[in-house]
Amino acid sequence: MTQMEKGIENLMSARKCLRANFEKSKALGLSIEKAGPRFDEIIQRLPALEAAIRPIRAQKDALGSVGGHINRAVVPATAVLKVFDAIHGLEKSLSDPQSDLPGYLGVLKRLEEALRFLGDNCEMAIQWLADIVEYLEDHAVADDRFTSSMKEALTSLRELHSGEEKGRLDGGLLEVALDRLESEFQRLLVENTIPLPMSDPALPGEQACIAPSPLPVMVIQKLQAIIGRLIANNRLDKCISIYVEVRSSNVRTSLQALNLDYLEISVSEFNDVQSIEGHIAQWGKHLEFAVKHLFEAEYKLCNDVFERIGLDVWMSCFAKIAAQAGILAFLQFGKTVTESKKDPIKLLKLLDIFASLNKLRLDFNRLFGGTACLEIQNLTRDLIKSVIEGASEIFWELQVQVELQRQMPPPPDGSVPKLIIFITDYCNKLLGDDYKSILTQVLIIERSWKQEKFQERLLITELLNIMRAVDVNLETWSKAYQDVILSYVFLMNNHWHLYKHLKGTKLGGLMGDSRLKEHEQYKEYYSAFFLKESWGKLPALLSREGLILFSGGHATARDLVKKRLKAFNEAFDEMYKKQSNWVMLDKDLRDKTCQSIIQAIVPVYRSYMQNYGPLVEQEGSGKYVKYTAQSLEKVLNGLFHPKPLKHGSFKVRHPSGKFSNVITDQNQTSPTVK
């Protein structure tokens, strides 16, 4: 082989070798390219791998002890997980409380027991798990990030176990179950609570249905069972809140039919007690109805539903119902009346209020006597105190108020002052069956507060003193007239009024027959003076002197008759004009007085005209013969009739010197007495 041939063969071998190496390099480059991402993945996994092999790097003693810690924690933790699974299994067993309340309560009780067991064991598991974390951290057995994650999980577990979050350690299931039980409690109450039907709200005492139908026994038993479970889970307050809201709303709805808007009246909304007199009468009936029927029913029902819990609980529940349903509004209305202006009519209304409260005294003590009803007790006590003090003050000042009226002018028409009409009727009311015993009781209490003894004679003496003050008033007023004849009319009117309106009454009985007889005698006495000093003087003007013996002719006789008739007519007209404005309220007195005047004048006038009228009849109609006997009688019968008058104000002066309106001004008259 030539040298050239050998060179070519070496080149071919070198090329083949280079090609093979190139292919290997190419394959190696591809492998390296594929290995890059794997290296990145390995780099990322290195921390986890390092943490995983860290226990291997820990000290031998630490690694040997960690197993015991883990074993101690696994047992309670496993128990907790099993109970946790059991609790969730009970969720499927919870039925609808409306359809199966006993079954629902049974499952609920098991759920409570499971949660208690879970809570007890969970605490142990948490303690052992915490011990593991502490051990791993102290001995660097685990990675820091693992340890930190475990600590965060333990913190959350502790918060759930301690109840710091609403769900607690799956206690959220119990919360939902209890919420459903509260809803069932409310449903049972609402569906079985019916307002009291009333056919005639104005007459509550005549209702056929005198109390709301009590809840059925089965419903009460269900409510009691629900209350038992709610108490076991510290939900009694919410239970009572639901009960109070439903039952108080029911009582308010029942009371709405009575139209109790007047309870909201304030002191500034009425001028005196007369403006709300009708409301006060309604108040007593409505309060009695509310207490004896509505609140009595709620009292019994509270006892039935909550009796197993204890007296304090159900009494507190009833107190809240009573307060929210309106008993406080009733008491506040009475207090408003006591704060109104003071006047005699108010005394009667205060006695009415006291009578209503006294009638319900035993009911109030029984229903509202507990410590839970302290607000109701205090307001009731304040009301009674204000009523007694107000009524006593008005009564003991009555005589002074009558005496203060002497400074007022008497009626210009000579009639009976409104004060006299009022005071006689008023004192008789105080002595009547409706008020005497109540007033006596009020005065006894008022005196006992002052540590003074009250005797019934004090009441009688005070009323007699008032009537003596009335007599002095009459005497004082009669002297105020400039016309003495009008003063006679005034005294006739008033003595006759006192005699007639006191005779046969309890006040008249206290005064005695002799004193009443004096009033009648005074009337007769002043009637005689009245007739003598006024109309009794007119017949003398129709004198026949000079006419009987006259014989000189008709002309002179005619002149005398004309003169005397003219004088009579003028005197008659003047007296009639003056007395036509005078009034006698009593028909018997008016008729008798008019008849006395007629008997004194008409017969004399008739006889005179029969004998001497023809002498002047030719002088023109009405010039001298102005009246016939019949027309004269008719005119006289029209005297002293009362005329429509506007009401004024009879005022009572208070010790402070201020006046408050009571009835009507004493110089005004009225044919009726309220």
XYZ file of C-alpha atoms in Angstrom:
674
model
C 0.000 0.000 0.000
C 1.287 3.242 -0.983
C 1.873 6.114 1.307
C -1.016 8.002 -0.268
C -3.380 5.200 0.245
C -2.429 4.995 3.858
C -3.037 8.721 4.275
C -6.499 8.481 2.738
C -7.424 5.571 4.965
C -6.333 7.528 8.074
C -8.449 10.488 6.987
C -11.486 8.265 6.550
C -10.991 6.814 10.001
C -10.569 10.277 11.535
C -13.733 11.500 9.837
C -15.670 8.513 11.100
C -14.363 9.118 14.589
C -15.240 12.800 14.452
C -18.733 12.023 13.257
C -19.267 9.537 16.055
C -18.015 12.070 18.618
C -20.282 14.735 17.135
C -23.312 12.486 17.476
C -22.358 11.759 21.069
C -21.955 15.475 21.773
C -25.283 16.197 20.202
C -26.990 13.504 22.232
C -25.227 14.786 25.366
C -26.396 18.337 24.588
C -29.978 17.143 24.275
C -29.706 15.275 27.543
C -28.267 18.299 29.298
C -31.098 20.443 27.869
C -33.693 18.011 29.225
C -32.018 17.802 32.614
C -32.274 21.592 33.304
C -35.934 21.671 34.505
C -35.341 18.585 36.571
C -32.526 20.335 38.349
C -34.847 23.289 39.053
C -37.450 20.900 40.482
C -34.827 19.253 42.636
C -33.661 22.634 43.872
C -37.279 23.524 44.862
C -37.739 20.216 46.657
C -34.515 20.472 48.538
C -36.034 22.475 51.563
C -38.830 19.939 51.961
C -36.366 17.085 51.610
C -34.151 18.792 54.105
C -37.114 19.162 56.559
C -38.096 15.548 55.940
C -34.636 14.260 56.747
C -34.162 16.757 59.576
C -35.324 14.316 62.289
C -32.564 12.008 61.000
C -30.126 14.818 61.706
C -31.581 15.416 65.227
C -29.957 13.979 68.287
C -30.594 10.324 68.956
C -32.197 10.950 72.390
C -34.660 13.522 70.974
C -35.665 11.155 68.202
C -36.190 8.372 70.697
C -38.532 10.449 72.946
C -40.713 11.990 70.263
C -42.482 8.696 69.615
C -43.934 8.597 73.128
C -45.270 12.119 72.836
C -46.948 11.259 69.558
C -48.520 8.096 70.945
C -49.994 9.986 73.954
C -51.557 12.620 71.675
C -52.944 10.183 69.129
C -55.381 8.470 71.540
C -57.408 11.602 72.658
C -57.146 13.102 69.197
C -58.612 9.938 67.691
C -61.444 9.999 70.286
C -62.183 13.597 69.446
C -62.424 12.770 65.752
C -64.775 9.858 66.450
C -67.100 11.999 68.634
C -66.939 14.761 66.042
C -68.130 12.299 63.397
C -70.883 11.082 65.777
C -72.118 14.661 66.297
C -72.454 15.154 62.578
C -74.322 11.873 62.450
C -76.885 13.267 64.933
C -77.580 16.185 62.600
C -79.431 13.827 60.277
C -81.562 12.616 63.234
C -82.844 16.103 64.176
C -86.498 16.161 63.142
C -88.897 19.086 62.802
C -89.819 20.246 66.357
C -93.328 21.147 65.184
C -94.094 17.610 64.000
C -92.149 15.633 66.623
C -91.161 17.752 69.582
C -90.312 14.836 71.962
C -88.072 13.249 69.330
C -86.416 16.576 68.588
C -85.764 17.204 72.273
C -84.357 13.684 72.690
C -81.849 14.101 69.866
C -81.022 17.572 71.130
C -80.200 16.183 74.561
C -77.909 13.550 73.006
C -76.258 16.298 70.989
C -75.620 18.291 74.170
C -74.076 15.241 75.857
C -71.868 14.542 72.826
C -70.686 18.140 72.749
C -69.882 18.039 76.458
C -67.864 14.846 75.942
C -66.176 16.420 72.940
C -65.333 19.487 74.958
C -63.832 17.470 77.803
C -61.692 15.264 75.522
C -60.841 18.057 73.129
C -59.138 19.904 75.947
C -56.948 16.878 76.670
C -56.104 16.444 72.982
C -55.194 20.114 72.697
C -52.899 19.819 75.709
C -51.035 16.802 74.269
C -50.771 18.356 70.816
C -49.387 21.494 72.383
C -46.871 19.357 74.230
C -45.710 17.824 70.937
C -45.303 21.232 69.292
C -43.343 22.501 72.270
C -41.111 19.392 72.225
C -40.457 19.641 68.471
C -39.653 23.320 68.801
C -37.347 22.897 71.793
C -35.399 19.980 70.316
C -35.317 21.173 66.686
C -36.809 17.874 65.614
C -39.128 19.478 63.032
C -38.807 22.308 60.580
C -39.653 25.811 61.828
C -42.350 26.303 59.221
C -43.999 23.030 60.233
C -43.872 24.039 63.867
C -45.327 27.477 63.103
C -48.177 25.940 61.123
C -48.957 23.576 64.013
C -49.020 26.482 66.478
C -51.504 28.420 64.320
C -53.764 25.376 64.096
C -53.641 24.938 67.887
C -54.569 28.600 68.435
C -57.660 28.233 66.227
C -58.599 25.001 68.014
C -58.370 26.685 71.425
C -60.578 29.602 70.281
C -63.224 27.225 68.983
C -63.135 25.161 72.152
C -63.448 28.188 74.446
C -66.441 29.482 72.512
C -64.820 32.719 71.426
C -66.313 32.167 67.989
C -70.002 31.603 67.405
C -69.453 28.188 65.873
C -67.299 26.849 68.708
C -65.954 23.304 68.217
C -68.858 22.395 65.956
C -71.257 23.779 68.561
C -72.739 25.720 65.681
C -74.929 22.697 65.070
C -76.316 23.040 68.608
C -76.866 26.793 68.159
C -78.927 26.191 65.028
C -80.935 23.469 66.782
C -81.652 25.787 69.731
C -82.672 28.609 67.389
C -85.219 26.282 65.816
C -86.466 25.357 69.301
C -86.943 29.048 70.197
C -88.868 29.522 66.963
C -91.117 26.598 67.923
C -91.652 28.158 71.377
C -92.730 31.409 69.737
C -94.958 29.610 67.229
C -96.790 27.703 69.968
C -97.420 30.948 71.860
C -98.526 33.010 68.872
C -100.869 30.395 67.414
C -102.550 29.732 70.774
C -102.744 33.346 72.003
C -106.016 35.065 71.078
C -107.116 38.617 72.101
C -110.221 38.830 74.273
C -113.315 39.321 72.059
C -115.657 42.029 73.349
C -119.116 42.662 71.932
C -119.546 46.029 73.645
C -116.281 47.751 74.579
C -118.174 50.447 76.509
C -119.475 47.886 79.005
C -116.568 45.597 79.779
C -118.144 44.388 82.992
C -121.055 42.865 81.082
C -118.986 40.754 78.717
C -119.990 37.144 78.370
C -116.333 36.139 78.157
C -114.707 37.477 81.304
C -111.160 36.220 80.673
C -108.997 35.007 77.816
C -109.141 31.269 77.310
C -106.041 29.717 78.976
C -103.540 27.890 76.813
C -104.413 24.214 76.309
C -102.728 21.836 78.743
C -100.882 20.117 75.886
C -99.459 23.441 74.727
C -98.342 24.364 78.258
C -96.595 20.999 78.578
C -94.770 21.570 75.297
C -93.733 25.049 76.397
C -92.414 23.666 79.681
C -90.414 20.972 77.856
C -88.884 23.566 75.531
C -88.079 25.858 78.467
C -86.227 22.995 80.164
C -83.880 22.509 77.210
C -83.384 26.254 76.705
C -82.492 26.684 80.391
C -79.930 23.861 80.066
C -78.273 25.928 77.340
C -78.419 29.324 79.131
C -81.228 30.660 76.925
C -83.844 31.435 79.593
C -83.613 35.208 79.066
C -84.377 34.864 75.357
C -87.245 32.506 76.203
C -88.780 35.000 78.656
C -88.293 37.828 76.165
C -90.326 35.918 73.562
C -93.050 35.074 76.081
C -93.345 38.656 77.376
C -93.501 40.110 73.869
C -96.269 37.760 72.705
C -98.448 37.899 75.825
C -98.105 41.648 76.486
C -98.971 42.355 72.857
C -102.084 40.204 73.281
C -103.220 42.174 76.353
C -102.639 45.478 74.553
C -104.716 44.257 71.622
C -107.552 43.310 73.992
C -107.421 46.730 75.665
C -107.508 48.570 72.352
C -111.198 47.705 72.042
C -111.858 49.870 75.127
C -110.664 53.060 73.395
C -108.105 54.073 76.017
C -106.748 57.119 74.201
C -107.737 59.261 77.180
C -104.929 57.643 79.197
C -102.472 59.726 77.181
C -104.030 63.062 78.242
C -101.519 65.350 79.943
C -102.147 67.938 82.647
C -101.824 70.760 80.128
C -104.512 69.275 77.861
C -107.451 70.003 80.150
C -108.374 73.046 82.204
C -110.158 71.339 85.069
C -111.442 67.979 86.198
C -114.900 68.642 84.746
C -113.450 68.447 81.243
C -112.408 64.820 81.795
C -115.085 63.818 84.311
C -116.432 61.149 81.959
C -112.959 59.728 81.414
C -112.456 59.320 85.171
C -115.663 57.276 85.415
C -114.476 55.110 82.508
C -111.040 54.788 84.070
C -112.371 53.005 87.136
C -114.351 50.479 85.086
C -111.539 49.887 82.626
C -108.931 49.445 85.364
C -111.112 46.930 87.187
C -111.697 45.017 83.964
C -107.991 44.974 83.090
C -106.910 43.841 86.554
C -109.600 41.260 87.303
C -109.734 39.688 83.859
C -106.689 40.409 81.686
C -103.869 40.686 84.239
C -105.393 37.992 86.436
C -105.320 35.608 83.476
C -101.704 36.492 82.663
C -100.716 36.009 86.304
C -102.131 32.489 86.362
C -100.673 31.615 82.975
C -97.173 32.778 83.970
C -97.417 30.522 87.004
C -98.549 27.556 84.893
C -95.820 27.934 82.274
C -92.842 28.845 84.500
C -93.797 27.221 87.821
C -90.987 24.637 87.597
C -88.325 27.332 87.394
C -89.208 29.261 90.535
C -91.295 32.115 91.911
C -88.800 34.858 91.110
C -88.676 33.954 87.442
C -92.390 33.791 86.682
C -93.186 36.825 88.842
C -90.544 38.806 86.965
C -92.069 37.615 83.699
C -95.551 38.717 84.799
C -94.256 42.093 85.987
C -92.797 42.777 82.548
C -96.052 41.783 80.835
C -98.107 44.031 83.114
C -95.783 46.994 82.621
C -95.598 46.636 78.837
C -99.321 45.908 78.470
C -100.498 49.178 80.045
C -100.911 49.056 83.841
C -98.438 51.927 84.190
C -100.534 54.076 81.820
C -103.611 53.515 84.027
C -101.726 54.610 87.132
C -100.146 57.587 85.390
C -103.584 58.849 84.304
C -104.711 58.849 87.939
C -101.553 60.747 88.871
C -102.315 63.292 86.138
C -105.747 63.920 87.663
C -104.164 64.609 91.055
C -101.864 67.172 89.435
C -104.707 69.118 87.797
C -106.150 72.362 89.191
C -107.679 72.128 92.644
C -111.451 72.629 92.968
C -114.385 71.084 94.890
C -115.492 68.905 91.959
C -112.009 67.428 91.947
C -112.609 66.150 95.492
C -115.415 63.895 94.252
C -113.259 62.644 91.380
C -110.354 61.930 93.721
C -112.719 59.971 95.944
C -113.860 58.045 92.855
C -110.234 57.193 92.070
C -109.589 56.164 95.671
C -112.721 53.975 95.662
C -111.569 52.226 92.477
C -108.089 51.589 93.870
C -109.448 50.506 97.250
C -111.829 48.080 95.549
C -108.841 46.507 93.798
C -106.527 46.664 96.826
C -106.450 42.911 97.459
C -105.994 42.192 93.752
C -103.120 44.687 93.525
C -101.407 43.232 96.593
C -101.669 39.706 95.231
C -100.792 40.391 91.606
C -98.216 43.144 92.038
C -96.931 42.488 95.557
C -93.657 40.816 94.598
C -90.270 42.481 94.366
C -90.403 42.161 90.571
C -93.316 44.641 90.495
C -91.480 47.354 92.418
C -92.108 50.008 89.748
C -95.861 49.289 89.771
C -95.887 49.330 93.579
C -94.095 52.673 93.761
C -96.378 54.333 91.205
C -99.475 52.931 92.937
C -98.219 54.140 96.316
C -97.492 57.606 94.924
C -100.945 57.759 93.328
C -102.750 56.792 96.543
C -100.680 59.290 98.523
C -101.480 62.093 96.052
C -105.187 61.184 96.042
C -105.456 61.183 99.844
C -103.481 64.384 100.311
C -105.336 66.170 97.500
C -108.796 65.103 98.665
C -108.080 65.960 102.305
C -106.686 69.373 101.420
C -109.743 70.288 99.344
C -112.156 69.075 102.036
C -110.547 70.943 104.927
C -110.442 74.136 102.847
C -114.129 74.074 101.813
C -115.290 76.311 104.654
C -112.571 78.834 103.883
C -113.540 78.812 100.210
C -117.189 79.487 101.109
C -116.160 82.355 103.382
C -114.017 83.872 100.658
C -117.094 84.178 98.445
C -118.525 86.900 100.718
C -116.409 89.479 98.958
C -118.217 88.683 95.711
C -121.354 90.723 94.862
C -124.747 88.997 95.201
C -126.832 88.120 92.131
C -128.316 91.306 90.643
C -131.649 89.529 90.071
C -131.999 88.445 93.721
C -131.913 84.750 92.850
C -130.050 81.885 94.481
C -126.272 82.131 93.954
C -124.711 79.195 92.216
C -122.568 78.688 95.297
C -125.673 77.978 97.422
C -127.103 75.584 94.848
C -123.778 73.838 94.539
C -122.833 73.630 98.205
C -126.135 72.111 99.375
C -126.008 69.428 96.709
C -122.269 68.956 97.228
C -122.452 68.434 100.991
C -125.316 65.981 100.552
C -123.186 64.015 98.082
C -120.354 63.877 100.589
C -122.794 62.460 103.143
C -124.374 60.051 100.666
C -123.769 56.317 100.446
C -121.418 56.777 97.496
C -118.939 59.078 99.233
C -119.295 59.266 103.028
C -117.501 56.013 103.848
C -114.812 56.716 101.247
C -114.242 60.275 102.500
C -114.109 59.028 106.082
C -111.524 56.415 105.152
C -109.433 59.008 103.313
C -109.529 61.405 106.263
C -108.651 58.605 108.706
C -105.572 57.734 106.658
C -104.607 61.393 106.246
C -104.840 62.009 110.005
C -102.911 58.818 110.780
C -100.026 60.082 108.643
C -99.991 63.151 110.881
C -100.235 60.873 113.940
C -103.626 62.362 114.753
C -106.814 60.491 115.575
C -109.864 61.004 113.377
C -113.413 60.786 114.678
C -116.481 60.741 112.462
C -117.840 63.727 114.367
C -115.088 65.833 112.781
C -116.605 65.200 109.349
C -120.098 66.144 110.537
C -118.832 69.215 112.393
C -116.960 70.422 109.320
C -120.035 70.127 107.101
C -122.199 71.954 109.663
C -119.579 74.696 109.853
C -119.769 75.023 106.076
C -123.533 75.509 106.271
C -123.106 78.101 109.030
C -120.679 79.910 106.751
C -123.385 79.805 104.061
C -125.835 81.523 106.451
C -123.310 84.271 107.140
C -122.732 84.673 103.417
C -126.461 85.168 102.850
C -126.662 87.800 105.533
C -123.618 89.608 104.140
C -124.886 89.497 100.563
C -128.371 90.718 101.518
C -126.853 93.864 103.010
C -125.023 94.578 99.771
C -128.290 95.442 97.931
C -129.151 99.108 97.719
C -132.794 98.205 97.145
C -134.071 96.731 100.409
C -137.037 95.114 98.622
C -134.633 93.209 96.362
C -132.796 92.035 99.477
C -136.121 90.608 100.710
C -136.513 88.706 97.434
C -132.942 87.446 97.735
C -133.519 86.194 101.288
C -136.866 84.638 100.334
C -135.213 82.763 97.484
C -132.315 81.451 99.499
C -134.068 80.517 102.740
C -136.724 78.685 100.750
C -134.057 76.935 98.655
C -132.228 75.773 101.779
C -135.425 74.585 103.432
C -136.729 72.755 100.408
C -133.424 71.175 99.296
C -132.247 70.183 102.758
C -135.500 68.805 104.136
C -135.468 65.032 104.045
C -131.761 64.867 103.178
C -128.877 63.555 105.258
C -127.436 67.028 105.586
C -130.813 68.369 106.662
C -131.017 65.582 109.234
C -127.672 66.653 110.692
C -128.824 70.273 110.846
C -132.015 69.320 112.646
C -135.700 70.141 112.136
C -135.552 73.306 114.211
C -132.887 74.836 112.043
C -134.704 73.866 108.852
C -137.895 75.325 110.295
C -136.031 78.579 110.818
C -135.317 78.758 107.088
C -139.000 78.263 106.337
C -139.988 80.910 108.888
C -137.434 83.345 107.472
C -138.920 82.807 104.057
C -142.384 83.636 105.351
C -141.033 86.602 107.282
C -139.297 88.167 104.273
C -142.236 87.319 102.003
C -144.513 89.352 104.248
C -142.078 92.256 104.285
C -141.662 92.064 100.528
C -145.400 92.222 99.901
C -145.966 94.937 102.474
C -143.144 97.202 101.263
C -143.791 96.828 97.546
C -147.036 95.604 95.980
C -148.932 95.974 99.224
C -148.727 99.764 98.881
C -150.556 99.888 95.542
C -154.155 99.241 96.739
C -153.987 102.406 98.843
C -153.638 104.372 95.588
C -157.172 103.244 94.665
C -158.725 104.994 97.613
C -162.512 105.595 97.599
C -162.239 108.516 99.902
C -164.179 111.489 98.612
C -166.063 109.360 96.137
C -168.587 107.785 98.421
C -169.810 111.007 100.026
C -169.500 113.080 96.942
C -172.741 114.624 95.711
C -171.525 117.519 93.624
C -171.696 115.766 90.255
C -169.771 113.389 88.057
C -167.140 115.851 86.856
C -165.330 116.105 90.182
C -165.637 112.329 90.789
C -164.263 111.663 87.324
C -161.233 113.863 88.045
C -160.478 111.995 91.267
C -160.785 108.598 89.572
C -158.492 109.730 86.731
C -155.908 110.988 89.181
C -155.946 107.843 91.262
C -155.881 105.459 88.279
C -152.988 107.386 86.783
C -151.039 107.163 90.052
C -151.823 103.444 90.290
C -150.763 102.754 86.709
C -147.514 104.654 87.119
C -146.667 102.915 90.395
C -147.638 99.531 88.976
C -145.575 100.007 85.807
C -142.572 101.258 87.693
C -142.681 98.374 90.152
C -143.290 95.810 87.428
C -140.446 97.184 85.320
C -138.071 96.906 88.255
C -139.194 93.495 89.435
C -139.521 91.960 85.976
C -135.729 91.486 86.079
C -135.869 89.683 89.403
C -135.906 85.881 89.492
C -137.344 83.154 91.675
C -135.975 79.803 90.541
C -138.357 77.667 92.554
C -141.727 77.324 90.840
C -143.664 76.828 94.080
C -142.193 79.983 95.615
C -142.728 81.912 92.391
C -146.362 80.824 92.056
C -147.124 81.467 95.695
C -145.523 84.920 95.623
C -147.371 85.868 92.434
C -150.656 84.701 93.934
C -150.026 86.767 97.053
C -149.452 89.841 94.899
C -152.543 89.106 92.838
C -154.672 88.610 95.937
C -153.408 91.909 97.322
C -154.082 93.932 94.169
C -156.499 92.363 91.689
C -159.626 92.090 93.901
C -159.232 95.717 94.970
C -158.601 96.788 91.355
C -161.565 94.756 90.036
C -163.937 96.224 92.637
C -162.636 99.721 92.007
C -163.094 99.436 88.245
C -166.540 97.957 88.603
C -167.632 100.948 90.681
C -165.705 103.800 89.092
C -164.475 102.546 85.753
C -167.528 103.801 83.846
C -166.612 107.347 84.844
C -163.439 107.284 82.756
C -164.293 104.827 80.013
C -165.313 107.675 77.736
C -161.817 109.234 77.961
C -160.300 107.003 75.304
C -159.169 103.430 75.302
C -156.159 102.801 77.560
C -155.604 106.357 78.624
C -156.710 105.762 82.208
C -158.000 102.208 82.110
C -154.691 100.598 81.116
C -155.433 97.154 82.545
C -158.403 94.936 83.035
C -158.497 92.727 86.087
C -157.715 89.737 83.871
C -154.766 91.392 82.092
C -153.426 92.610 85.416
C -153.495 89.068 86.764
C -151.781 87.757 83.636
C -149.013 90.346 83.874
C -148.405 89.568 87.530
C -148.241 85.835 86.827
C -145.353 86.535 84.447
C -143.108 87.901 87.181
C -139.895 86.265 88.494
C -139.425 83.715 85.721
C -135.784 82.710 85.114
C -134.211 83.835 81.890
C -131.490 82.117 79.847
C -128.161 83.202 81.217
C -124.587 82.692 80.134
C -122.406 80.644 82.439
C -119.708 82.521 84.226
C -117.309 81.093 86.766
C -117.620 80.507 90.481
C -114.033 80.682 91.654
C -112.324 79.239 94.648
C -109.381 81.059 96.094
C -106.419 78.942 97.059
C -104.226 79.670 100.078
C -101.668 81.021 97.652
C -104.169 83.692 96.697
C -104.799 82.346 93.211
C -108.189 81.384 91.883
C -109.205 78.306 89.948
C -112.511 77.828 88.162
C -115.006 75.572 89.900
C -118.550 75.931 88.658
C -120.171 79.225 87.720
C -120.081 82.725 89.068
C -122.302 83.010 92.122
C -124.111 86.037 90.681
C -125.287 83.876 87.804
C -128.203 81.522 88.173
C -129.187 78.258 86.652
C -132.445 76.332 86.937
C -130.606 73.022 87.304
C -127.917 71.674 89.559
C -125.369 69.269 88.238
